Amino acid sequence: MRLVILDDYDLASEWAAKYIRNRIVQFKPSADRFFTLGLPTGSTPYGCYQKLIEYYRHGDISFKYVKTFNMDEYVGLPRAHPESYHSYMWNNFFKHIDIDPANAHILDGNAQNLEEECQAYEQKIAEAGGIELFVGGIGPDGHIAFNEPGSSLVSRTRVKTLAKDTIVANARFFGNDLSKVPTMALTVGVGTVMDAKEVMILITGAHKAFALYKAIEEGVNHMWTVSAFQQHPRTIFVCDEDATLELRVKTVKYFKAANLHIYLYMLSIRLALA
Amino acid sequence: MPSNKSVSDAPITQFINCRILRDNELQREDLWVREGRILDPEKLFFDEQGYADKRVDCGGSIIAPGFIDVQINGGYGIDFSQASEDVSDGVSFVAKKILEHGVTSFCPTLVTSPPEVYHKVLPQVKVHDGGPHGAGVLGFHLEGPFISAEKKGAHPEKYLRTFKSGGLEHLMEVYGSLDDVAIVTLAPELPGSQSVVRELSQRGITVSLGHSAADLSQAEEAVQQGASFITHLFNAMLPFHHRDPGIVGLLTSDRIPAGRVVYYGMIADGIHTNPAALRIAHRAHPSGLVLVTDAITAMGLPPGRHTLGQQVIEIQGLHAYVAGTKTLSGSIATMDMCVRHFKQVSGCSVQEALEAASLHPAQLLGISPKKGKLDYGSDADLVLLDEGLNVKATYISGEEETGPPVPLYMIDMSGF
């Protein structure tokens, strides 16, 4: 894996957004060859979305030939509800960019048949040629998307019951009323995300530090589902200093040095080409 | 990119780079319009996978719901109270011109007149939507003749009337028809008013108290019977007195039925009301304030003598008097001037100033949220304004009807 450590949330958001931007631009997407991007929701990626919007407004990137697949959506929450993930994506991303609505995919938590909806979603991903880059976050309980502790590490898109930790963490979006938080969600599976060519996990804040520790310094374990990405060939963890608080000093020093080498190497190439 | 055809073929316009008045605040949001109504872009995106056909860059403008003028007697040489053969043309002419002031709907107002005038004029103009032809007509505002002689203002005394027994039937004799009438101004102290107020209200006509010497309890009684508006507060009524506030006391009365609001018209032209009085009213009851122009024939015309109803009036600068007297006969300010002036002297927010000319009149007439708001589904009657609340463009049903306003002919605009 690659562990990229930035000083604070803003810098981490910027780094991640630049990475996404560069990947899309270098891919040179076109009408016959779309760039498929997996997307998260929540407070962690918010800064990253803001930056991507900025780059779009500046003309540095277009989403015209980008297909997006969100990770999850609540079950039973009206789509127009301000806390639905549809609302989140519309308000924080889609309405500000030039993506074709037909290419923005989000699971429908109000579908008549939830299982069919999940299967259809897997199908859509396959038809799109798989995901180039899947961006995700991590819950305080180490989950990726809504793959709660105990989820199979080879799971596919399905209906999940939310863990207590997750419900409590989300209560702040529902007026701190636990009874108003949805208890079920549709989510891509751990296996679904593992199928992506590349995975980028955003982790910021001290409250995520323990989960990061469990995910990368301990073994692969279905109780901390993000740990599955230790077995993915191309994963980047982007975090701020606070998120590294539970890691060993040796780990942090190693990756900071590694990133510096990568940076200097890229710089030398650029200077050589100039 | 063409819009998706799943729900409608009609083109979609997206107003970008603007601040819109929504939910009582100015929000930095785009405004989407289809088929003359405000569209929900999130629904469009997810349900129809649709997008805009046309983008209008507003250059940072403010977009407010189109202004609604519920008291306007004419303008540009047209006098609505004149019984002519082409009243309809006259109303249409003014309707077109006032688009420049940001007004997208209005109530042509008739001052006290003899029955012949009502019988001739009323049938010629129907309630209709606005469009390229001009602002929409919401219905007549009949100011009189059932008003107080003592408080007639510029109205001709010989045509004043009192209620005869038989209430509404008598009204029908005088007016001829109430079909396209939105507001009736009357004096509630006239005997027999109670049943008239009640019956008019039940018919869905807004009853307004004005040109009256009523005391507070008479006014409250009328409100209980259904009256909901005060015609040009402070003017043509008893002045506020601390032991009997009169009609003005309705602003803070505790005898208004629950769930009802009493609205009050203010002519914020800097002449009809002293700024301090305007502030007192605004602070006492901000959500009831409705800006009206009470504009007369001479609005838009050069100084001199002109005809209003059955009388002659004289323009001197920004003042309009009954010829030969110092009695104000109406104003020649435009709605956008009133909005700017109101904001300036009351110190209110941009949002409050705009709501006083759009949301509140719509609520008064019971046509909100279709008019007076920029909610999803509301009519796309819009006015684009710059930072100083000057009109840049006016749209009706999403179509641009007019660019920047032509300056008022030969009238000094300084101070507005």
XYZ file of C-alpha atoms in Angstrom:
690
model
C 0.000 0.000 0.000
C 0.926 3.621 -0.114
C 0.296 5.765 2.955
C 0.233 9.481 2.244
C 0.293 11.707 5.322
C -0.596 15.388 5.098
C -0.485 17.937 7.893
C -4.210 18.641 8.123
C -7.650 17.952 6.695
C -7.461 20.631 4.026
C -4.145 19.448 2.684
C -5.302 15.846 2.706
C -8.459 16.830 0.783
C -6.377 18.729 -1.721
C -3.935 15.882 -2.218
C -6.738 13.417 -2.813
C -8.565 15.729 -5.210
C -5.400 16.355 -7.180
C -4.781 12.661 -7.394
C -8.264 12.017 -8.756
C -7.920 14.919 -11.156
C -4.554 13.708 -12.436
C -5.760 10.163 -12.889
C -8.764 11.277 -14.932
C -6.757 13.698 -17.039
C -3.995 11.168 -17.740
C -6.604 8.547 -18.650
C -7.878 10.888 -21.425
C -11.480 9.710 -21.228
C -13.653 9.967 -24.332
C -17.059 8.949 -25.623
C -15.788 5.402 -26.252
C -13.717 5.145 -23.147
C -15.221 6.421 -19.906
C -13.333 6.803 -16.652
C -15.211 4.932 -13.947
C -14.955 6.411 -10.471
C -16.289 4.978 -7.233
C -17.393 7.641 -4.733
C -18.059 7.936 -0.983
C -20.191 10.274 1.125
C -19.813 11.718 4.624
C -17.803 14.511 6.213
C -14.392 13.114 5.286
C -14.622 13.468 1.484
C -16.424 16.821 1.623
C -13.212 18.850 1.297
C -12.088 16.656 -1.584
C -15.343 17.335 -3.449
C -14.955 21.060 -2.864
C -11.517 20.933 -4.417
C -12.675 18.904 -7.404
C -15.408 21.470 -8.022
C -12.773 24.178 -7.883
C -10.667 22.359 -10.463
C -13.715 21.921 -12.680
C -14.561 25.630 -12.448
C -10.988 26.460 -13.267
C -11.193 24.329 -16.393
C -8.634 21.779 -15.182
C -10.971 18.836 -15.420
C -14.232 17.763 -17.037
C -16.571 15.031 -15.848
C -18.256 14.707 -19.214
C -16.719 11.281 -19.833
C -16.684 10.095 -16.250
C -19.081 7.493 -14.857
C -19.563 7.473 -11.120
C -20.749 4.730 -8.794
C -21.534 5.658 -5.220
C -20.827 3.167 -2.468
C -24.086 3.140 -0.617
C -27.499 4.610 0.218
C -29.895 4.303 3.124
C -32.892 2.018 2.798
C -36.302 3.590 3.161
C -35.186 7.190 3.360
C -37.039 9.328 0.779
C -34.694 10.317 -1.994
C -35.431 14.010 -1.463
C -34.648 13.811 2.271
C -31.764 16.200 3.009
C -29.735 13.392 4.597
C -30.094 10.878 1.791
C -26.891 10.146 -0.074
C -28.630 11.253 -3.282
C -29.100 14.689 -1.708
C -25.524 14.707 -0.482
C -24.126 13.928 -3.914
C -26.396 16.410 -5.668
C -25.710 19.301 -3.309
C -22.032 18.684 -2.713
C -20.913 17.502 -6.109
C -23.196 16.790 -9.063
C -24.949 20.132 -9.253
C -21.610 21.944 -9.507
C -20.025 19.912 -12.314
C -20.706 18.819 -15.863
C -21.420 15.132 -15.332
C -24.142 13.581 -17.503
C -26.955 12.527 -15.128
C -27.200 9.200 -16.928
C -23.653 8.424 -15.814
C -24.136 9.156 -12.123
C -25.131 5.928 -10.416
C -26.359 5.633 -6.852
C -28.119 2.651 -5.287
C -31.857 3.201 -4.878
C -32.805 2.573 -1.265
C -36.487 2.787 -2.162
C -36.462 0.177 -4.902
C -39.329 -2.283 -4.941
C -36.964 -5.236 -4.806
C -33.769 -4.399 -2.933
C -31.934 -7.583 -3.918
C -32.618 -7.013 -7.590
C -31.452 -3.434 -7.195
C -28.152 -4.671 -5.748
C -27.643 -7.221 -8.496
C -28.495 -4.677 -11.151
C -25.884 -2.355 -9.649
C -23.159 -5.013 -9.886
C -24.279 -5.530 -13.472
C -23.980 -1.831 -14.267
C -20.451 -1.761 -12.884
C -19.508 -4.771 -14.995
C -21.058 -3.218 -18.101
C -19.077 -0.053 -17.484
C -15.903 -2.137 -17.601
C -15.218 -2.177 -13.889
C -14.066 0.662 -11.643
C -10.772 2.425 -12.425
C -10.479 4.186 -9.100
C -12.651 3.566 -6.075
C -12.529 6.344 -3.481
C -13.713 5.461 -0.007
C -13.633 6.383 3.636
C -13.401 4.410 6.857
C -15.827 4.274 9.737
C -14.744 4.493 13.394
C -15.374 0.750 13.504
C -13.083 0.180 10.535
C -15.804 -0.436 8.002
C -15.588 0.418 4.312
C -18.903 1.637 2.885
C -21.504 -0.072 5.066
C -19.570 -3.325 5.329
C -19.964 -3.499 9.089
C -17.757 -5.643 11.343
C -18.405 -9.254 10.457
C -19.053 -8.610 6.770
C -17.580 -11.143 4.392
C -14.377 -9.863 2.836
C -15.537 -11.226 -0.528
C -19.035 -9.778 -0.286
C -20.909 -8.151 -3.164
C -23.499 -5.355 -3.287
C -26.282 -6.186 -0.845
C -28.602 -5.020 1.938
C -26.925 -4.552 5.322
C -28.198 -3.807 8.804
C -26.261 -0.949 10.317
C -24.141 -1.485 13.423
C -24.851 0.494 16.583
C -21.584 2.387 16.172
C -22.604 3.537 12.724
C -26.089 4.577 13.833
C -24.639 6.580 16.710
C -22.057 8.167 14.410
C -24.806 9.189 11.970
C -27.243 10.477 14.590
C -25.717 13.926 14.316
C -27.260 14.228 10.848
C -30.705 13.369 12.188
C -30.990 15.908 14.974
C -29.231 13.554 17.397
C -32.362 11.447 17.490
C -31.301 7.798 17.241
C -34.814 6.730 16.332
C -34.706 8.791 13.146
C -31.550 7.193 11.758
C -32.213 4.525 9.112
C -31.270 1.042 10.295
C -30.564 -0.544 6.938
C -28.605 0.379 3.866
C -27.642 -0.876 0.448
C -23.893 -1.089 0.069
C -21.236 -2.275 -2.323
C -19.437 -5.266 -0.908
C -15.820 -5.507 0.169
C -15.319 -7.766 -2.847
C -16.931 -5.170 -5.121
C -14.407 -2.522 -4.081
C -11.536 -5.012 -4.197
C -12.364 -5.544 -7.897
C -11.447 -1.947 -8.672
C -8.114 -1.360 -10.406
C -7.111 1.121 -7.750
C -8.477 2.062 -4.334
C -7.964 5.307 -2.443
C -9.125 5.493 1.182
C -9.480 8.909 2.858
C -8.997 8.959 6.622
C -8.886 12.138 8.632
C -9.318 12.997 12.285
C -8.194 11.547 15.592
C -11.432 9.583 16.009
C -10.442 7.441 13.019
C -6.908 6.789 14.269
C -7.647 3.501 15.987
C -9.491 2.178 12.949
C -6.534 3.079 10.731
C -4.207 1.264 13.088
C -6.380 -1.846 12.986
C -6.699 -1.616 9.216
C -3.014 -1.417 8.327
C -0.869 -2.577 11.235
C -2.845 -5.613 12.283
C -3.985 -8.582 10.225
C -6.679 -8.943 7.646
C -9.819 -9.339 9.719
C -13.528 -9.208 8.913
C -14.072 -7.179 12.083
C -12.160 -4.309 10.484
C -13.210 -4.638 6.884
C -10.874 -1.973 5.509
C -8.039 -4.382 6.385
C -9.052 -6.390 3.279
C -7.193 -3.837 1.157
C -3.900 -5.117 2.446
C -4.454 -7.722 -0.260
C -5.223 -5.278 -3.043
C -2.384 -4.576 -5.486
C -2.932 -0.817 -5.616
C -4.246 0.956 -2.550
C -3.482 4.441 -1.275
C -4.443 5.606 2.206
C -4.604 9.404 2.376
C -4.681 10.794 5.900
C -3.910 13.754 8.104
C -1.523 13.758 11.089
C -4.338 13.211 13.559
C -5.390 9.974 11.890
C -1.895 8.548 12.403
C -1.943 8.961 16.187
C -2.351 5.250 16.871
C 0.293 4.121 14.395
C 3.839 3.129 15.232
C 6.372 5.892 14.793
C 8.325 3.549 12.519
C 5.358 3.162 10.161
C 4.793 6.892 9.911
C 8.477 7.658 9.379
C 8.807 5.029 6.720
C 5.913 6.320 4.651
C 6.829 9.944 5.046
C 10.283 9.118 3.722
C 8.806 6.989 0.954
C 6.581 9.809 -0.158
C 9.471 12.202 -0.151
C 11.396 9.818 -2.401
C 8.446 9.509 -4.730
C 8.099 13.271 -4.817
C 11.796 13.858 -5.515
C 11.795 11.148 -8.148
C 8.825 12.725 -9.961
C 10.479 16.108 -9.672
C 13.720 14.826 -11.195
C 11.829 13.303 -14.106
C 10.088 16.578 -14.712
C 13.327 18.504 -14.543
C 15.002 16.011 -16.832
C 12.259 16.385 -19.381
C 12.262 20.155 -19.180
C -26.853 18.651 -24.238
C -30.554 18.181 -24.968
C -32.814 17.550 -22.031
C -34.153 14.104 -21.445
C -37.628 13.644 -22.866
C -39.035 11.373 -20.195
C -41.318 13.905 -18.564
C -41.521 16.865 -20.876
C -40.191 18.039 -24.214
C -40.125 21.626 -23.097
C -36.755 23.358 -22.948
C -35.100 23.922 -19.592
C -33.395 27.174 -18.675
C -30.800 27.378 -15.922
C -29.993 30.758 -14.403
C -26.425 30.591 -13.127
C -24.121 32.908 -11.261
C -26.917 34.460 -9.230
C -28.315 34.772 -5.721
C -31.930 33.779 -5.322
C -34.471 34.770 -2.713
C -35.659 31.532 -1.189
C -36.675 30.453 2.327
C -36.406 34.040 3.538
C -32.780 34.420 2.574
C -30.547 35.118 -0.381
C -28.992 31.814 -1.410
C -26.200 31.223 -3.831
C -28.056 28.713 -5.987
C -28.909 28.251 -9.618
C -32.536 28.741 -10.648
C -34.072 26.250 -13.038
C -37.173 26.961 -15.124
C -39.319 24.776 -17.368
C -42.735 25.525 -18.849
C -43.038 28.756 -16.969
C -42.461 27.234 -13.529
C -39.516 26.870 -11.193
C -38.069 23.389 -11.579
C -36.495 21.105 -8.983
C -33.086 20.356 -10.493
C -32.368 17.435 -8.164
C -35.520 15.668 -9.329
C -34.617 16.509 -12.899
C -31.149 14.990 -12.413
C -32.158 11.743 -10.702
C -35.678 11.097 -12.041
C -35.312 12.280 -15.604
C -31.534 12.334 -15.984
C -32.123 15.697 -17.592
C -30.132 18.885 -17.766
C -30.428 22.457 -18.985
C -30.884 23.379 -22.627
C -30.010 26.989 -22.068
C -27.894 28.733 -19.444
C -28.376 32.380 -18.579
C -25.398 33.956 -16.847
C -26.815 36.496 -14.393
C -23.470 38.101 -13.652
C -23.935 37.920 -9.887
C -27.431 39.457 -9.923
C -30.072 38.915 -7.310
C -33.138 37.053 -8.528
C -36.346 37.838 -6.661
C -39.933 36.832 -7.355
C -41.526 39.431 -9.621
C -42.986 42.373 -7.731
C -46.728 42.535 -7.146
C -48.397 45.948 -6.995
C -51.839 45.782 -5.402
C -52.576 49.461 -5.651
C -51.901 51.278 -8.920
C -54.341 53.725 -10.453
C -52.710 54.107 -13.843
C -49.600 55.623 -15.341
C -47.995 56.925 -18.506
C -51.069 59.000 -19.218
C -53.487 56.137 -18.646
C -56.103 56.489 -15.910
C -57.854 53.227 -15.026
C -60.810 55.137 -13.557
C -61.634 56.826 -16.858
C -64.642 55.239 -18.523
C -63.331 54.919 -22.016
C -63.973 52.428 -24.773
C -60.472 51.035 -24.684
C -59.867 50.450 -20.994
C -58.385 47.103 -21.846
C -55.781 48.734 -24.090
C -54.920 51.209 -21.369
C -54.453 48.501 -18.763
C -52.310 46.542 -21.213
C -50.174 49.579 -21.952
C -49.426 50.150 -18.297
C -48.973 46.424 -17.763
C -46.215 46.448 -20.357
C -44.480 49.534 -18.996
C -44.397 48.440 -15.380
C -42.378 45.376 -16.330
C -39.465 47.788 -16.371
C -39.992 48.368 -12.676
C -39.903 44.663 -11.937
C -43.677 44.341 -11.533
C -44.970 41.077 -12.958
C -48.518 41.127 -11.517
C -50.785 43.948 -10.401
C -54.275 45.028 -9.373
C -55.507 47.905 -11.527
C -57.104 50.266 -9.030
C -60.244 52.352 -9.460
C -60.824 55.342 -7.184
C -64.314 56.419 -6.083
C -66.417 56.723 -9.235
C -70.082 56.770 -10.218
C -71.727 53.430 -11.075
C -71.567 54.164 -14.817
C -67.795 54.080 -14.652
C -67.690 50.738 -12.842
C -70.267 49.264 -15.185
C -68.230 50.332 -18.174
C -64.717 49.592 -16.960
C -64.983 46.372 -14.959
C -66.276 44.096 -17.717
C -63.459 45.142 -20.048
C -60.601 43.645 -18.063
C -60.396 40.062 -16.915
C -57.959 38.378 -14.557
C -55.198 37.056 -16.773
C -51.592 35.859 -16.667
C -48.722 38.040 -17.658
C -46.512 37.423 -20.638
C -44.754 39.270 -23.422
C -47.737 41.599 -23.502
C -47.115 42.751 -19.950
C -47.578 42.074 -16.272
C -50.451 39.847 -15.232
C -53.735 41.271 -13.935
C -54.749 39.746 -10.612
C -58.089 41.543 -10.460
C -59.317 45.058 -9.774
C -58.746 46.941 -6.568
C -61.910 48.981 -5.968
C -60.937 51.809 -3.655
C -64.310 53.312 -2.795
C -66.999 54.559 -3.082
C -67.963 53.149 0.330
C -65.539 55.322 2.222
C -65.662 58.075 4.796
C -66.380 61.621 3.683
C -64.104 62.879 6.415
C -61.175 60.889 5.066
C -61.842 61.022 1.326
C -58.394 62.364 0.465
C -58.376 62.963 -3.273
C -61.606 61.057 -3.917
C -64.544 63.102 -5.265
C -67.099 63.681 -2.508
C -70.145 63.583 -4.717
C -69.663 59.945 -5.592
C -69.157 58.648 -2.037
C -71.770 56.171 -0.868
C -73.020 54.419 2.215
C -74.247 50.863 2.475
C -77.925 50.431 1.926
C -79.729 47.479 3.445
C -79.263 44.400 1.359
C -75.463 44.563 1.736
C -73.893 42.738 -1.157
C -76.767 43.233 -3.616
C -76.351 46.963 -3.274
C -72.656 46.604 -3.889
C -73.445 44.651 -7.011
C -75.733 47.460 -8.190
C -72.956 49.988 -7.790
C -70.090 47.928 -9.171
C -72.056 45.835 -11.644
C -69.904 42.766 -11.252
C -67.423 41.394 -8.751
C -66.089 38.643 -10.992
C -62.678 40.092 -11.646
C -62.309 42.029 -8.410
C -59.456 41.132 -6.093
C -59.647 43.850 -3.421
C -62.305 46.258 -2.125
C -61.329 49.176 0.134
C -64.085 50.416 2.419
C -64.622 52.281 5.667
C -65.840 49.868 8.353
C -67.510 52.542 10.474
C -70.206 52.959 7.793
C -73.366 51.280 9.109
C -74.062 47.942 7.531
C -70.389 47.277 6.756
C -70.153 44.124 8.831
C -72.278 41.938 6.597
C -70.624 43.372 3.493
C -67.151 42.600 4.833
C -68.234 39.101 5.714
C -69.887 38.385 2.385
C -67.031 39.816 0.325
C -64.502 37.792 2.303
C -66.518 34.648 1.815
C -66.450 35.308 -1.921
C -62.667 35.283 -1.774
C -62.338 39.042 -2.236
C -59.752 40.746 -0.043
C -61.390 43.431 2.071
C -59.223 46.410 2.944
C -59.839 49.157 5.464
C -59.014 52.642 4.291
C -60.224 56.206 3.781
C -61.848 55.732 7.145
C -62.281 57.433 10.501
C -62.847 54.127 12.277
C -61.551 53.593 15.789
C -59.615 50.490 16.758
C -62.575 48.423 17.896
C -64.483 49.097 14.674
C -61.401 48.087 12.736
C -60.944 44.933 14.827
C -64.590 44.051 14.269
C -64.043 44.312 10.529
C -60.974 42.087 10.745
C -62.999 39.524 12.613
C -65.530 39.615 9.797
C -62.731 38.910 7.340
C -60.933 42.157 6.488
C -57.234 41.500 6.019
C -55.618 44.615 4.560
C -55.154 48.277 5.376
C -55.034 50.671 2.443
C -51.977 52.962 2.523
C -51.366 52.926 6.282
C -51.376 56.321 7.994
C -52.854 58.075 4.970
C -56.615 58.836 4.962
C -57.269 57.476 8.445
C -57.246 58.760 11.988
C -53.739 59.339 13.235
C -52.338 57.039 15.875
C -53.486 58.107 19.331
C -52.217 56.418 22.445
C -55.715 55.912 23.872
C -57.304 54.942 20.607
C -54.769 53.855 18.024
C -57.442 53.649 15.321
C -56.782 51.485 12.297
C -53.039 51.819 12.882
C -53.552 49.823 16.087
C -54.341 46.731 14.027
C -50.592 46.258 13.585
C -50.269 45.195 17.201
C -53.856 44.297 18.058
C -54.406 41.196 20.159
C -57.887 40.708 18.787
C -56.849 39.379 15.428
C -58.247 35.841 14.983
C -55.634 33.116 15.397
C -53.733 32.161 12.286
C -54.713 35.358 10.453
C -52.393 38.172 9.497
C -53.389 41.775 8.879
C -51.346 43.194 6.011
C -50.902 46.878 5.426
C -49.979 48.855 2.331
C -47.159 51.377 2.566
C -46.389 53.947 -0.066
C -42.639 54.149 0.448
C -41.999 57.063 -1.879
C -40.477 59.333 0.754
C -43.470 61.669 0.523
C -46.613 59.915 1.686
C -45.022 58.651 4.869
C -42.296 60.131 6.995
C -39.411 57.652 7.254
C -39.773 57.558 11.041
C -43.418 56.502 10.696
C -42.429 53.867 8.143
C -39.897 52.510 10.618
C -42.422 52.404 13.443
C -44.851 50.404 11.334
C -42.134 48.094 10.046
C -40.749 47.393 13.481
C -44.179 46.847 14.971
C -45.287 44.328 12.348
C -42.613 43.511 9.764
C -44.309 40.487 8.247
C -47.420 42.437 7.272
C -45.784 45.206 5.306
C -46.852 45.348 1.653
C -45.201 47.901 -0.599
C -47.638 49.592 -2.984
C -47.047 52.407 -5.428
C -50.551 53.925 -5.457
C -49.208 55.287 -8.701
C -51.413 57.637 -10.647
C -51.809 58.585 -14.279
C -48.868 60.921 -14.131
C -46.365 58.250 -13.170
C -43.921 58.181 -16.023
C -45.032 61.579 -17.376
C -43.442 65.028 -17.183
C -44.532 67.713 -14.643
C -47.855 69.498 -15.268
C -51.607 68.916 -14.961
C -53.277 65.541 -15.554
C -56.644 63.857 -14.973
C -57.266 61.270 -12.232
C -60.727 59.818 -11.870
C -63.078 62.708 -11.916
C -60.491 65.270 -10.807
C -57.479 67.201 -12.010
C -54.082 66.804 -10.377
C -50.815 68.671 -10.623
C -47.252 67.317 -10.690
C -44.534 69.242 -8.966
C -41.246 67.376 -8.989
C -41.930 64.080 -7.220
C -45.158 65.313 -5.622
C -48.658 64.949 -7.065
C -51.354 67.197 -5.539
C -55.053 67.739 -6.092
C -54.847 70.821 -8.343
C -54.967 73.995 -6.329
C -54.483 72.285 -2.966
C -51.773 70.611 -0.949
C -53.653 67.316 -0.668
C -51.584 64.447 -1.996
C -53.469 62.644 -4.738
C -51.255 59.673 -5.229
C -47.691 58.893 -5.954
C -45.569 58.751 -9.061
C -42.877 56.554 -7.642
C -42.264 53.205 -9.284
C -42.220 49.902 -7.398
C -38.467 49.447 -7.654
C -37.949 52.964 -6.321
C -40.204 52.068 -3.388
C -38.220 48.912 -2.680
C -34.936 50.834 -2.635
C -36.345 53.633 -0.552
C -37.902 51.226 1.948
C -34.622 49.374 2.386
C -32.684 52.563 2.784
C -34.853 54.229 5.422
C -35.830 51.150 7.398
C -32.385 49.606 7.442
C -33.984 46.259 6.690
C -32.202 43.475 4.837
C -32.315 43.027 1.083
C -34.430 39.929 1.629
C -37.021 41.806 3.729
C -37.256 44.651 1.224
C -37.827 42.230 -1.623
C -40.381 40.203 0.321
C -42.396 43.337 1.047
C -42.922 43.719 -2.713
C -43.412 40.070 -3.611
C -44.075 37.521 -0.889
C -46.315 39.658 1.303
C -48.675 40.876 -1.450
C -48.911 37.273 -2.693
C -49.792 36.082 0.809
C -52.318 38.898 1.136
C -54.138 37.803 -2.001
C -53.812 34.126 -1.171
C -51.825 33.364 -4.316
C -48.656 32.228 -2.614
C -46.657 30.062 -3.317
C -47.708 30.165 -6.957
C -46.711 33.841 -6.988
C -44.375 35.737 -4.746
C -41.978 32.854 -4.173
C -39.243 30.958 -5.968
C -40.246 27.548 -4.654
C -40.266 24.494 -6.907
C -43.524 24.732 -8.822
C -43.959 28.473 -8.350
C -44.602 30.570 -11.446
C -41.323 31.762 -12.920
C -42.104 35.470 -12.641
C -38.694 36.889 -11.868
C -36.925 40.168 -11.476
C -33.132 40.356 -11.791
C -31.616 43.117 -9.690
C -28.167 44.439 -9.070
C -26.627 45.062 -5.650
C -28.393 48.415 -5.393
C -31.759 46.762 -6.157
C -32.002 48.349 -9.601
C -33.938 46.271 -12.107
C -31.745 44.601 -14.707
C -34.336 42.339 -16.325
C -37.843 41.035 -15.767
C -39.061 37.565 -16.675
C -42.614 36.249 -16.841
C -43.052 32.484 -16.926
C -39.340 32.176 -17.478
C -39.238 34.367 -20.598
C -37.387 37.640 -20.565
C -39.844 40.448 -21.132
C -37.734 43.470 -20.663
C -34.159 44.599 -20.296
C -32.968 47.508 -18.169
C -35.649 50.144 -17.551
C -35.948 53.320 -19.557
C -35.406 56.224 -17.148
C -38.552 58.099 -16.063
C -39.035 60.999 -18.390
C -37.702 64.235 -16.979
C -38.116 63.305 -13.340
C -35.163 63.729 -11.018
C -34.194 60.282 -9.808
C -31.610 61.401 -7.267
C -32.117 60.140 -3.775
C -33.639 56.891 -4.973
